[in-house]
XYZ file of C-alpha atoms in Angstrom:
290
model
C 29.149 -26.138 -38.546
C 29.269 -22.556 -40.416
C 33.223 -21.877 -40.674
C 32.890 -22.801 -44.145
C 30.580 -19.878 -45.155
C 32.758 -17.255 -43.400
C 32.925 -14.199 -45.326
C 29.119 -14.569 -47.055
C 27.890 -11.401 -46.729
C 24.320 -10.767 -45.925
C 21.917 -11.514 -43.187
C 20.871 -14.409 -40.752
C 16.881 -14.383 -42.101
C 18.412 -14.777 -45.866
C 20.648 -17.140 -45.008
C 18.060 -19.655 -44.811
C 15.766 -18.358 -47.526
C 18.822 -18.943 -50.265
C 20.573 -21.746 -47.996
C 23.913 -20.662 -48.470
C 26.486 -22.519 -48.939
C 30.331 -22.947 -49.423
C 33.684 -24.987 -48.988
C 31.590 -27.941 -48.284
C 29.037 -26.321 -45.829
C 25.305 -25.226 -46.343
C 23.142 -23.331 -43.336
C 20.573 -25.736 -43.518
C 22.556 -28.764 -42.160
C 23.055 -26.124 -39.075
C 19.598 -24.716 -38.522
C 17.503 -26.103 -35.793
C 14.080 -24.140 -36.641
C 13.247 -20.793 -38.172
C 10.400 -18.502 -36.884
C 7.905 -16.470 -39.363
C 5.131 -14.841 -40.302
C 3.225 -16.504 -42.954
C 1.613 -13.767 -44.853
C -1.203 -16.763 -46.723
C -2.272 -17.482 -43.042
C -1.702 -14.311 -41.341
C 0.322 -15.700 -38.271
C 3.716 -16.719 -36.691
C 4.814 -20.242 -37.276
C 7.438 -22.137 -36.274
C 9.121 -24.178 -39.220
C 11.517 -26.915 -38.551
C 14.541 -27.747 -40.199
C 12.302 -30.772 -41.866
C 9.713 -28.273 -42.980
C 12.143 -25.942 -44.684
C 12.694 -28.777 -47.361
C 16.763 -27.550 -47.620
C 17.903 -28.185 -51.157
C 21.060 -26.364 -53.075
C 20.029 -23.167 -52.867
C 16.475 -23.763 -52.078
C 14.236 -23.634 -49.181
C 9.963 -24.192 -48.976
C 10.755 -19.990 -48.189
C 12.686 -19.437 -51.357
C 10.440 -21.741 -53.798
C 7.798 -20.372 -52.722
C 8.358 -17.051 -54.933
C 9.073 -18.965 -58.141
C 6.548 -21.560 -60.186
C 9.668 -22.515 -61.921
C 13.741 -21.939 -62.012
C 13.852 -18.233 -62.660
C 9.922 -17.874 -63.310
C 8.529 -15.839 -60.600
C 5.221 -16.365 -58.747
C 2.858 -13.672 -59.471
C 1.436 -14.139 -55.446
C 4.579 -13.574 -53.670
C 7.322 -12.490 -56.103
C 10.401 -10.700 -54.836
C 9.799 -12.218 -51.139
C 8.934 -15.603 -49.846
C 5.660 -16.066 -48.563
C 7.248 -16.180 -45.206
C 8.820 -13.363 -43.181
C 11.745 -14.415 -41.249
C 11.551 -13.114 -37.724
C 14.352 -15.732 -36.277
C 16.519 -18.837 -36.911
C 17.629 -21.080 -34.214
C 21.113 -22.696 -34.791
C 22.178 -26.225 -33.579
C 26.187 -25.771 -33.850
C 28.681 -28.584 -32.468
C 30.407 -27.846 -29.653
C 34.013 -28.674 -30.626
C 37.525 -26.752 -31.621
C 37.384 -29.201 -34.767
C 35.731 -29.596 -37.833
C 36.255 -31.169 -40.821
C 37.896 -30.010 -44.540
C 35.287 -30.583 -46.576
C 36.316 -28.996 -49.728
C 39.383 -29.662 -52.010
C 40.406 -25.811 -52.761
C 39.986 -25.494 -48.584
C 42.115 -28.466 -48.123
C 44.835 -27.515 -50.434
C 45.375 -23.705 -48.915
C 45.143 -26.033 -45.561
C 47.618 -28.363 -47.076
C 45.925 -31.130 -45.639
C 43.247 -33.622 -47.126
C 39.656 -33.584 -47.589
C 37.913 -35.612 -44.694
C 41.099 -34.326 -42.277
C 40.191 -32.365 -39.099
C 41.516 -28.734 -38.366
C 41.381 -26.261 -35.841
C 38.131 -24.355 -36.402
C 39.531 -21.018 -36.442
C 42.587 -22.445 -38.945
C 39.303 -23.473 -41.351
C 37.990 -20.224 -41.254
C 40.942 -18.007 -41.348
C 42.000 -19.956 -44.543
C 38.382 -19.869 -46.074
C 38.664 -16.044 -45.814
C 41.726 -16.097 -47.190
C 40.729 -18.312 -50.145
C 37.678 -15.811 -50.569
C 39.523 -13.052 -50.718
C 41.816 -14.547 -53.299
C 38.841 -14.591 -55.374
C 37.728 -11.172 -54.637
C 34.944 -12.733 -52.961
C 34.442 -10.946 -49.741
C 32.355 -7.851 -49.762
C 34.376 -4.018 -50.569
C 34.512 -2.919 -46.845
C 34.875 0.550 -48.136
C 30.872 0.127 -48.585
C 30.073 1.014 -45.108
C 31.692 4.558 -45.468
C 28.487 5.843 -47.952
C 26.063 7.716 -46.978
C 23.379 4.808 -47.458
C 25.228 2.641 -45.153
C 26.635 4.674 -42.516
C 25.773 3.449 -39.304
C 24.988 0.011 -40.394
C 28.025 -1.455 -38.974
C 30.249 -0.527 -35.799
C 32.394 2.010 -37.393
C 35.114 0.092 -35.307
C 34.226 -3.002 -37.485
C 34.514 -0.939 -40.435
C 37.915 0.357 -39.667
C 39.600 -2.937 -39.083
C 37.916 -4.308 -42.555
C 38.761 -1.711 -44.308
C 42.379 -1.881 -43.323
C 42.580 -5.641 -43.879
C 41.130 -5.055 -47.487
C 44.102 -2.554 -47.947
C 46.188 -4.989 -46.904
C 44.976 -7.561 -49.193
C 44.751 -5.387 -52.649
C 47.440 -3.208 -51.682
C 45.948 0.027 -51.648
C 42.785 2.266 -50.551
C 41.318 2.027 -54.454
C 37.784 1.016 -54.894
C 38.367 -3.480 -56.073
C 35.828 -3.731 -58.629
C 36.054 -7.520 -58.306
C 34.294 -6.927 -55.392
C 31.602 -5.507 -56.661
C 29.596 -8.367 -57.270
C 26.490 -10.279 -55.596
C 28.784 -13.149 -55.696
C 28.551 -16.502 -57.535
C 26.179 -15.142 -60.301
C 24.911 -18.373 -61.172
C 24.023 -21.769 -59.551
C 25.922 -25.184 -60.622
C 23.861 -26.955 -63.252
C 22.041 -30.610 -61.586
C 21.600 -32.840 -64.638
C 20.188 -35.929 -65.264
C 22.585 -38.861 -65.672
C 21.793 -39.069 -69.269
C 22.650 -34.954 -69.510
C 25.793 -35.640 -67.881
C 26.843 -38.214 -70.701
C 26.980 -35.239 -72.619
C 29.571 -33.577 -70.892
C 32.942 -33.248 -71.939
C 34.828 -36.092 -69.620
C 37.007 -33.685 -67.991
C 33.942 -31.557 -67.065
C 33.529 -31.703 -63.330
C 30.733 -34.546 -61.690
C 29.009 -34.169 -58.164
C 26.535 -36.485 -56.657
C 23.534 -34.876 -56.098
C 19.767 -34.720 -55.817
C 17.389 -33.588 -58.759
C 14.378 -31.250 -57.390
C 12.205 -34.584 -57.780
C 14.578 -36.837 -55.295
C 16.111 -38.739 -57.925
C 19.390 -39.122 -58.133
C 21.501 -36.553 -60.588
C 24.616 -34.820 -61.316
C 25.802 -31.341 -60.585
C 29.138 -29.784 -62.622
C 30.618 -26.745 -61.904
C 28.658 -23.332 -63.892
C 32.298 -22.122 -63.538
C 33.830 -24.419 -65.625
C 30.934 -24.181 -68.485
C 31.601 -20.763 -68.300
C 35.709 -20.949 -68.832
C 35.262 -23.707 -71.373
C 32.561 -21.796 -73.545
C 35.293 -19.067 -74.142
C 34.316 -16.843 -71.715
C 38.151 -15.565 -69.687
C 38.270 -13.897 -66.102
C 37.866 -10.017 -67.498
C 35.310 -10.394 -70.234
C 33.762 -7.785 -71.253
C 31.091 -7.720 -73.845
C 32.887 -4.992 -75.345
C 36.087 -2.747 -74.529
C 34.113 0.023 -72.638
C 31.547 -1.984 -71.195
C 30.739 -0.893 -67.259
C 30.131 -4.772 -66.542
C 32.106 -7.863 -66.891
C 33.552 -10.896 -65.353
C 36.042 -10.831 -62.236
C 39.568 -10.629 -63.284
C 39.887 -13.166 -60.414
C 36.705 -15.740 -61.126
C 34.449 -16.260 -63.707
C 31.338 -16.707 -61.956
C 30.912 -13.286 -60.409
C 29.779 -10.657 -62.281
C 30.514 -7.172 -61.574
C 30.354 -3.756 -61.675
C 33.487 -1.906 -63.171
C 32.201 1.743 -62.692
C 28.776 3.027 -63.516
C 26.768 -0.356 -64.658
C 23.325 -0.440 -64.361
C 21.026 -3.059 -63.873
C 20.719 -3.526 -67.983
C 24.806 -4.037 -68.381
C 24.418 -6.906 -65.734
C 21.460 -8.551 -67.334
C 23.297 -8.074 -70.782
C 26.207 -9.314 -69.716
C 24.602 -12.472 -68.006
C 22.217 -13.300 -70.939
C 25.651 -13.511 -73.125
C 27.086 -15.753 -70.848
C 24.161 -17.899 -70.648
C 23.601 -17.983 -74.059
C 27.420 -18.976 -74.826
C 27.158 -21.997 -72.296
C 23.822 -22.535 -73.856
C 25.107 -22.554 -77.549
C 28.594 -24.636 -76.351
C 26.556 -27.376 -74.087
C 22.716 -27.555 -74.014
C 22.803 -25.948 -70.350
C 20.959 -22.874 -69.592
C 22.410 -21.052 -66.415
C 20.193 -20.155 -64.149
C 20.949 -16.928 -61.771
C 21.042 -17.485 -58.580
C 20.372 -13.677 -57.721
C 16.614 -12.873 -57.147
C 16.226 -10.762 -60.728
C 13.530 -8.128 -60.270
C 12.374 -6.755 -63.984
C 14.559 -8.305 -66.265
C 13.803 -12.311 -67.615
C 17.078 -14.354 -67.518
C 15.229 -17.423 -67.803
């Protein structure tokens, strides 16, 4: 039930704060219950996957550090109200799964809905990843700071399939990202009509239940001029992946101010082109990209 977000980097406890999700999988659908402190009470709770309230990229643990998209809570803001201390997992027992997604399905060359060999789905979703420049740079785990924080075993092997993969030992910038920067726009149905009609159309859920539309933040973000490699100017430290337009990254030397800049021109360019404001999905300590 989690071959589909192979290749996430990060941690089990954040997992289910952010609900990850990709290729047609989210964490939620696979958590049984999650364990944590609740700093308002001042003791351990047990939260089932029902209490969690699982939305796309939401979770009662995320929400509750925000009174609104992007608008932190004074209380809680940058961590949830609740500490994760564990998650319990209810995974399927079975060599199977199912392709889910249509990029998946087409490195698979099979069809959405077919049934693969489990380690098939997730060999090909790292693949698919890496095509993007979406896994993390193992190279990382050699710095100071990190040393120590993985098997340096581990950190041999990824480091050598990297290589492999970019053809050489330099740093690949488009991996220096926090991934997808921002989260695919869920409009209402009369938003939607607004849309371009080659602009991509989801089913999904509005935060109030009803029933709404999600399109693809990528595809805003190709189609209001912005091309894999922009750069708000020539010698700017940040700018899009050469590989994917959602990620934004750090070419050498960026600071936190060349990201915000950076995402605040892309927002305001989808903005200006279609009435959508981005939002980040990144928790954004000190800058407003509301």
């Amino acid at each position: 039930g989690v071959e589909g977000l192979s290749g996430i980097p990060g941690t089990v406890g954040a997992s289910v704060v952010q609900n990850i999700g990709a290729y047609g999988q989210e964490v939620g659908s696979s958590v049984d219950a999650v364990r944590v402190w609740d700093r308002e009470e001042g003791a351990v709770r047990n939260l089932t996957a029902s209490d969690l309230r699982f939305g796309y990229r939401m979770s009662v643990l995320k929400a509750s550090m925000y009174d609104a998209p992007a608008t932190p809570a004074a209380k809680y803001f940058p961590t949830p109200r609740y500490v994760v201390l564990s998650v319990t997992f209810a995974l399927r027992r079975s060599e199977t799964g199912v392709v889910g997604y249509g990029q998946l399905a087409k490195a698979l060359g099979v069809e959405v809905g077919d049934r693969m060999n489990i380690r098939h789905i997730r060999n090909a979703v790292l693949k698919v990843r890496a095509s993007k420049g979406m896994l993390e740079d193992a190279g990382r785990y050699s710095a100071d700071v990190m040393r120590g924080t993985k098997e340096a075993g581990l950190v041999s092997i990824a480091c050598e399939a990297q290589s492999a993969q970019v053809g050489g030992t330099q740093p690949d910038y488009n991996r220096h990202s926090c991934g997808s920067f921002f989260m695919n726009p869920i409009l209402t149905k009369q938003q939607a009509e607004k849309l371009p009609e080659d602009a991509p159309r989801f089913d999904a859920a509005l935060p109030d239940g009803e029933p709404g539309v999600k399109t693809s933040a990528a595809w805003l973000i190709d189609h209001a001029g912005f091309h894999k490699g922009y750069k708000t100017d020539e010698d700017a430290a940040a700018g899009l992946s050469t590989l994917h337009t959602l990620a934004l990254t750090n070419r050498g030397g960026a600071k936190a101010a060349d990201i915000a800049d950076l995402a605040k021109t892309v927002q305001d360019g989808v903005e200006d082109a279609y009435g959508i404001r981005l939002v980040p999905e990144p928790v954004v300590i000190g800058m407003d990209l509301r």
